[in-house]
């Protein structure tokens, strides 16, 4: 049921002109003691969203420095993803917690995926809360476990966090984008790993002014006027209201 994700080949050397040879050499030197280590990433989806975008770059680069790295996507049907969407929102502060039935569904699918996970991994990196219970079910299948949280859990729904905490406190390490995102009650093993972009990915490649102007005009945007925009999915947790408020503040000052 766990689905391996195929990724394109990437070479760390391709980034030399961006970060310099010194940093590339440092990364390879740091990776040297880890040559051949078996690492698996577990996530909820292979496409769409920041996690998938990060892993489509990270996995091939980890392989390029000598790690035996795989990425598997967990199995889930609509009922599972409906429950985890509620969890996702609640952990970011939504007052609505999962129902008992939704918690049961979340646990059931974690159990199903845990059974499918192969053994003898050196490190298993679990991304976000969807598969977070897997470690507690099959701890013996990996020598080390890491929970990578990609959302802001600084002001969570207390009931949701209380029920999730026992599953995530058992990880040897947890990773967050910024220190402010760490939830109350998660002590020890917390690491801050700031997010990054792949400058060679198509969405991040530099555009000429002419190309940018052409694209904006196709969308009906007047490039001769000041522009405030937000690049994200349309989601209340991305704070679109904040963008509107920023516009109003600028409008008042002009």
Short mmCIF file of C-alpha atoms in Angstrom, two decimals:
data_model
loop_
_atom_site.label_atom_id
_atom_site.label_comp_id
_atom_site.label_asym_id
_atom_site.label_seq_id
_atom_site.Cartn_x
_atom_site.Cartn_y
_atom_site.Cartn_z
CA UNK A 1 0.00 0.00 0.00
CA UNK A 2 2.96 2.32 0.47
CA UNK A 3 3.75 3.70 -2.96
CA UNK A 4 7.38 4.45 -3.93
CA UNK A 5 7.79 7.81 -5.66
CA UNK A 6 10.02 8.10 -8.71
CA UNK A 7 12.08 11.29 -8.81
CA UNK A 8 14.25 12.88 -11.47
CA UNK A 9 18.02 12.82 -11.32
CA UNK A 10 19.69 15.88 -9.82
CA UNK A 11 23.31 16.62 -9.11
CA UNK A 12 24.64 18.81 -6.34
CA UNK A 13 27.25 20.04 -8.80
CA UNK A 14 24.51 21.82 -10.77
CA UNK A 15 24.16 24.29 -7.89
CA UNK A 16 27.84 25.26 -7.76
CA UNK A 17 27.33 28.48 -9.71
CA UNK A 18 24.66 29.53 -7.19
CA UNK A 19 26.20 28.66 -3.80
CA UNK A 20 29.89 28.25 -4.64
CA UNK A 21 32.20 25.25 -4.66
CA UNK A 22 33.06 25.65 -0.98
CA UNK A 23 29.53 24.88 0.20
CA UNK A 24 29.16 21.97 -2.23
CA UNK A 25 32.39 20.46 -0.92
CA UNK A 26 31.25 20.98 2.67
CA UNK A 27 27.97 19.14 2.03
CA UNK A 28 29.78 16.20 0.46
CA UNK A 29 32.23 16.09 3.37
CA UNK A 30 29.37 16.07 5.90
CA UNK A 31 27.66 13.27 3.96
CA UNK A 32 30.78 11.09 3.79
CA UNK A 33 30.21 9.27 7.14
CA UNK A 34 26.63 8.51 6.04
CA UNK A 35 27.51 6.74 2.80
CA UNK A 36 25.09 3.90 2.10
CA UNK A 37 22.72 4.64 4.97
CA UNK A 38 19.16 3.52 4.18
CA UNK A 39 16.73 6.40 4.62
CA UNK A 40 13.02 6.51 3.84
CA UNK A 41 10.73 9.53 3.77
CA UNK A 42 7.00 8.99 4.40
CA UNK A 43 4.47 11.59 3.29
CA UNK A 44 0.80 11.87 2.40
CA UNK A 45 1.12 12.85 -1.25
CA UNK A 46 3.63 12.91 -4.08
CA UNK A 47 2.32 16.02 -5.83
CA UNK A 48 0.89 19.34 -4.76
CA UNK A 49 1.94 21.30 -1.71
CA UNK A 50 5.23 22.22 -0.16
CA UNK A 51 6.20 18.80 1.22
CA UNK A 52 6.12 17.12 -2.18
CA UNK A 53 7.96 20.05 -3.74
CA UNK A 54 10.73 19.80 -1.15
CA UNK A 55 11.10 16.04 -1.50
CA UNK A 56 11.24 16.05 -5.30
CA UNK A 57 14.48 18.01 -4.91
CA UNK A 58 15.78 16.61 -1.62
CA UNK A 59 15.57 12.90 -2.47
CA UNK A 60 17.74 13.03 -5.63
CA UNK A 61 20.27 15.30 -3.92
CA UNK A 62 20.49 12.93 -0.94
CA UNK A 63 21.16 10.12 -3.39
CA UNK A 64 23.77 12.20 -5.17
CA UNK A 65 25.84 12.49 -1.99
CA UNK A 66 25.77 8.72 -1.43
CA UNK A 67 22.70 8.00 0.69
CA UNK A 68 20.39 5.10 -0.14
CA UNK A 69 17.26 7.22 0.01
CA UNK A 70 13.65 6.40 -0.87
CA UNK A 71 10.34 8.22 -0.67
CA UNK A 72 7.07 6.39 -0.05
CA UNK A 73 3.56 7.83 -0.06
CA UNK A 74 1.08 6.40 2.42
CA UNK A 75 -2.23 4.87 1.41
CA UNK A 76 -5.47 6.63 2.28
CA UNK A 77 -9.00 7.02 1.01
CA UNK A 78 -11.24 10.08 1.19
CA UNK A 79 -12.34 9.36 4.75
CA UNK A 80 -8.72 9.43 5.89
CA UNK A 81 -7.84 12.67 4.14
CA UNK A 82 -11.04 14.32 5.35
CA UNK A 83 -10.01 13.45 8.91
CA UNK A 84 -6.43 14.64 8.45
CA UNK A 85 -7.63 17.92 6.94
CA UNK A 86 -9.58 18.56 10.14
CA UNK A 87 -6.45 17.63 12.12
CA UNK A 88 -4.27 19.88 9.98
CA UNK A 89 -6.56 22.86 10.55
CA UNK A 90 -7.03 22.14 14.26
CA UNK A 91 -3.28 22.02 14.83
CA UNK A 92 -3.10 25.50 13.33
CA UNK A 93 -5.77 26.81 15.68
CA UNK A 94 -9.16 25.84 14.29
CA UNK A 95 -11.55 25.21 17.22
CA UNK A 96 -13.03 22.08 15.59
CA UNK A 97 -11.35 18.87 16.75
CA UNK A 98 -11.67 15.49 15.05
CA UNK A 99 -14.64 13.38 16.06
CA UNK A 100 -13.96 10.06 17.78
CA UNK A 101 -14.77 8.34 14.49
CA UNK A 102 -12.24 10.49 12.63
CA UNK A 103 -9.57 9.68 15.21
CA UNK A 104 -10.39 5.99 14.72
CA UNK A 105 -10.03 6.36 10.95
CA UNK A 106 -6.69 8.14 11.35
CA UNK A 107 -5.41 5.36 13.59
CA UNK A 108 -6.73 2.64 11.31
CA UNK A 109 -4.92 3.95 8.23
CA UNK A 110 -1.71 4.49 10.19
CA UNK A 111 -1.89 0.85 11.27
CA UNK A 112 -2.44 -0.28 7.67
CA UNK A 113 0.54 1.71 6.42
CA UNK A 114 2.74 0.68 9.33
CA UNK A 115 2.28 -2.98 8.41
CA UNK A 116 3.45 -2.25 4.86
CA UNK A 117 6.64 -0.43 5.86
CA UNK A 118 9.72 -2.53 5.16
CA UNK A 119 12.29 -3.24 7.87
CA UNK A 120 15.94 -2.36 8.40
CA UNK A 121 15.89 1.36 7.65
CA UNK A 122 18.62 3.40 9.27
CA UNK A 123 16.37 6.46 9.42
CA UNK A 124 12.66 6.93 8.78
CA UNK A 125 11.57 10.56 8.30
CA UNK A 126 7.82 11.06 8.74
CA UNK A 127 6.33 14.23 7.30
CA UNK A 128 3.46 16.04 9.02
CA UNK A 129 0.67 14.56 11.17
CA UNK A 130 -1.00 12.31 8.60
CA UNK A 131 1.39 9.34 9.15
CA UNK A 132 2.65 10.44 12.58
CA UNK A 133 1.41 7.34 14.43
CA UNK A 134 3.45 4.90 12.33
CA UNK A 135 6.55 5.19 14.51
CA UNK A 136 4.66 4.16 17.66
CA UNK A 137 3.38 1.06 15.88
CA UNK A 138 6.56 -0.28 14.25
CA UNK A 139 9.45 1.42 16.02
CA UNK A 140 11.63 -1.63 15.37
CA UNK A 141 11.55 -1.14 11.60
CA UNK A 142 14.02 1.77 11.70
CA UNK A 143 17.06 2.48 13.84
CA UNK A 144 16.11 6.16 14.13
CA UNK A 145 12.91 8.13 13.61
CA UNK A 146 12.43 11.80 12.76
CA UNK A 147 9.17 13.75 12.62
CA UNK A 148 9.24 16.65 10.14
CA UNK A 149 6.47 19.17 10.78
CA UNK A 150 5.74 21.63 7.99
CA UNK A 151 2.94 23.62 9.66
CA UNK A 152 2.65 26.25 12.38
CA UNK A 153 1.65 24.42 15.57
CA UNK A 154 2.35 27.31 17.94
CA UNK A 155 -1.32 27.95 18.83
CA UNK A 156 -3.07 24.62 18.28
CA UNK A 157 -6.48 23.40 19.30
CA UNK A 158 -5.56 22.07 22.78
CA UNK A 159 -7.71 18.95 22.49
CA UNK A 160 -6.18 17.95 19.16
CA UNK A 161 -2.62 18.53 20.32
CA UNK A 162 -3.21 16.64 23.57
CA UNK A 163 -4.31 13.58 21.62
CA UNK A 164 -1.49 13.82 19.07
CA UNK A 165 1.39 14.55 21.47
CA UNK A 166 1.88 10.94 22.68
CA UNK A 167 2.52 9.90 19.07
CA UNK A 168 5.12 12.59 18.30
CA UNK A 169 7.00 12.84 21.59
CA UNK A 170 8.44 9.38 21.00
CA UNK A 171 10.43 10.47 17.95
CA UNK A 172 14.16 10.80 18.48
CA UNK A 173 14.10 14.18 16.76
CA UNK A 174 11.53 16.60 15.39
CA UNK A 175 12.14 19.28 12.77
CA UNK A 176 10.32 22.60 12.39
CA UNK A 177 10.68 25.50 9.96
CA UNK A 178 11.06 28.11 12.71
CA UNK A 179 11.29 27.94 16.49
CA UNK A 180 7.98 29.76 16.91
CA UNK A 181 6.16 26.85 15.22
CA UNK A 182 7.05 24.35 17.96
CA UNK A 183 3.92 23.37 19.93
CA UNK A 184 3.72 23.65 23.70
CA UNK A 185 4.58 20.39 25.42
CA UNK A 186 7.04 19.12 22.83
CA UNK A 187 10.31 19.17 24.71
CA UNK A 188 13.63 17.66 23.73
CA UNK A 189 14.91 16.63 20.33
CA UNK A 190 13.52 19.74 18.64
CA UNK A 191 15.53 21.09 15.72
CA UNK A 192 14.90 24.12 13.52
CA UNK A 193 15.55 23.60 9.81
CA UNK A 194 14.49 26.67 7.81
CA UNK A 195 12.67 25.95 4.56
CA UNK A 196 14.40 26.54 1.26
CA UNK A 197 13.56 26.65 -2.42
CA UNK A 198 15.16 24.86 -5.32
CA UNK A 199 16.49 27.72 -7.47
CA UNK A 200 16.67 25.37 -10.46
CA UNK A 201 13.03 24.30 -10.30
CA UNK A 202 10.90 25.75 -13.13
CA UNK A 203 8.71 27.80 -10.75
CA UNK A 204 11.77 29.48 -9.22
CA UNK A 205 13.81 30.17 -12.34
CA UNK A 206 14.46 33.80 -13.19
CA UNK A 207 12.20 35.44 -15.77
CA UNK A 208 13.17 38.29 -18.01
CA UNK A 209 11.17 41.47 -17.55
CA UNK A 210 9.60 40.95 -20.97
CA UNK A 211 8.49 37.40 -20.10
CA UNK A 212 7.10 38.49 -16.73
CA UNK A 213 5.22 41.37 -18.35
CA UNK A 214 3.75 39.06 -21.00
CA UNK A 215 2.51 36.58 -18.38
CA UNK A 216 0.98 39.30 -16.20
CA UNK A 217 -0.84 40.84 -19.14
CA UNK A 218 -2.27 37.44 -20.09
CA UNK A 219 -3.80 37.39 -16.61
CA UNK A 220 -5.24 40.87 -17.00
CA UNK A 221 -2.75 42.49 -14.62
CA UNK A 222 -1.76 46.10 -15.28
CA UNK A 223 2.02 46.04 -14.80
CA UNK A 224 2.17 49.83 -14.72
CA UNK A 225 0.41 49.95 -11.36
CA UNK A 226 1.80 48.94 -7.93
CA UNK A 227 1.09 45.30 -7.12
CA UNK A 228 0.54 43.44 -3.86
CA UNK A 229 0.13 39.70 -4.20
CA UNK A 230 0.26 36.47 -2.25
CA UNK A 231 1.52 33.26 -3.81
CA UNK A 232 -0.21 30.35 -2.08
CA UNK A 233 -3.26 28.15 -2.23
CA UNK A 234 -6.54 29.78 -1.22
CA UNK A 235 -6.58 28.66 2.40
CA UNK A 236 -7.53 30.59 5.57
CA UNK A 237 -4.29 29.42 7.22
CA UNK A 238 -2.30 31.26 4.54
CA UNK A 239 -3.90 34.46 5.87
CA UNK A 240 -5.38 35.98 2.69
CA UNK A 241 -7.17 38.46 4.96
CA UNK A 242 -3.75 39.73 6.00
CA UNK A 243 -2.96 40.54 2.38
CA UNK A 244 -6.20 42.51 2.09
CA UNK A 245 -5.39 44.35 5.31
CA UNK A 246 -1.92 45.18 3.97
CA UNK A 247 -3.50 46.59 0.82
CA UNK A 248 -5.83 48.78 2.88
CA UNK A 249 -2.93 50.09 4.97
CA UNK A 250 -0.96 51.00 1.85
CA UNK A 251 -4.03 52.56 0.28
CA UNK A 252 -4.54 54.80 3.29
CA UNK A 253 -0.97 56.05 3.15
CA UNK A 254 -0.94 56.85 -0.57
#
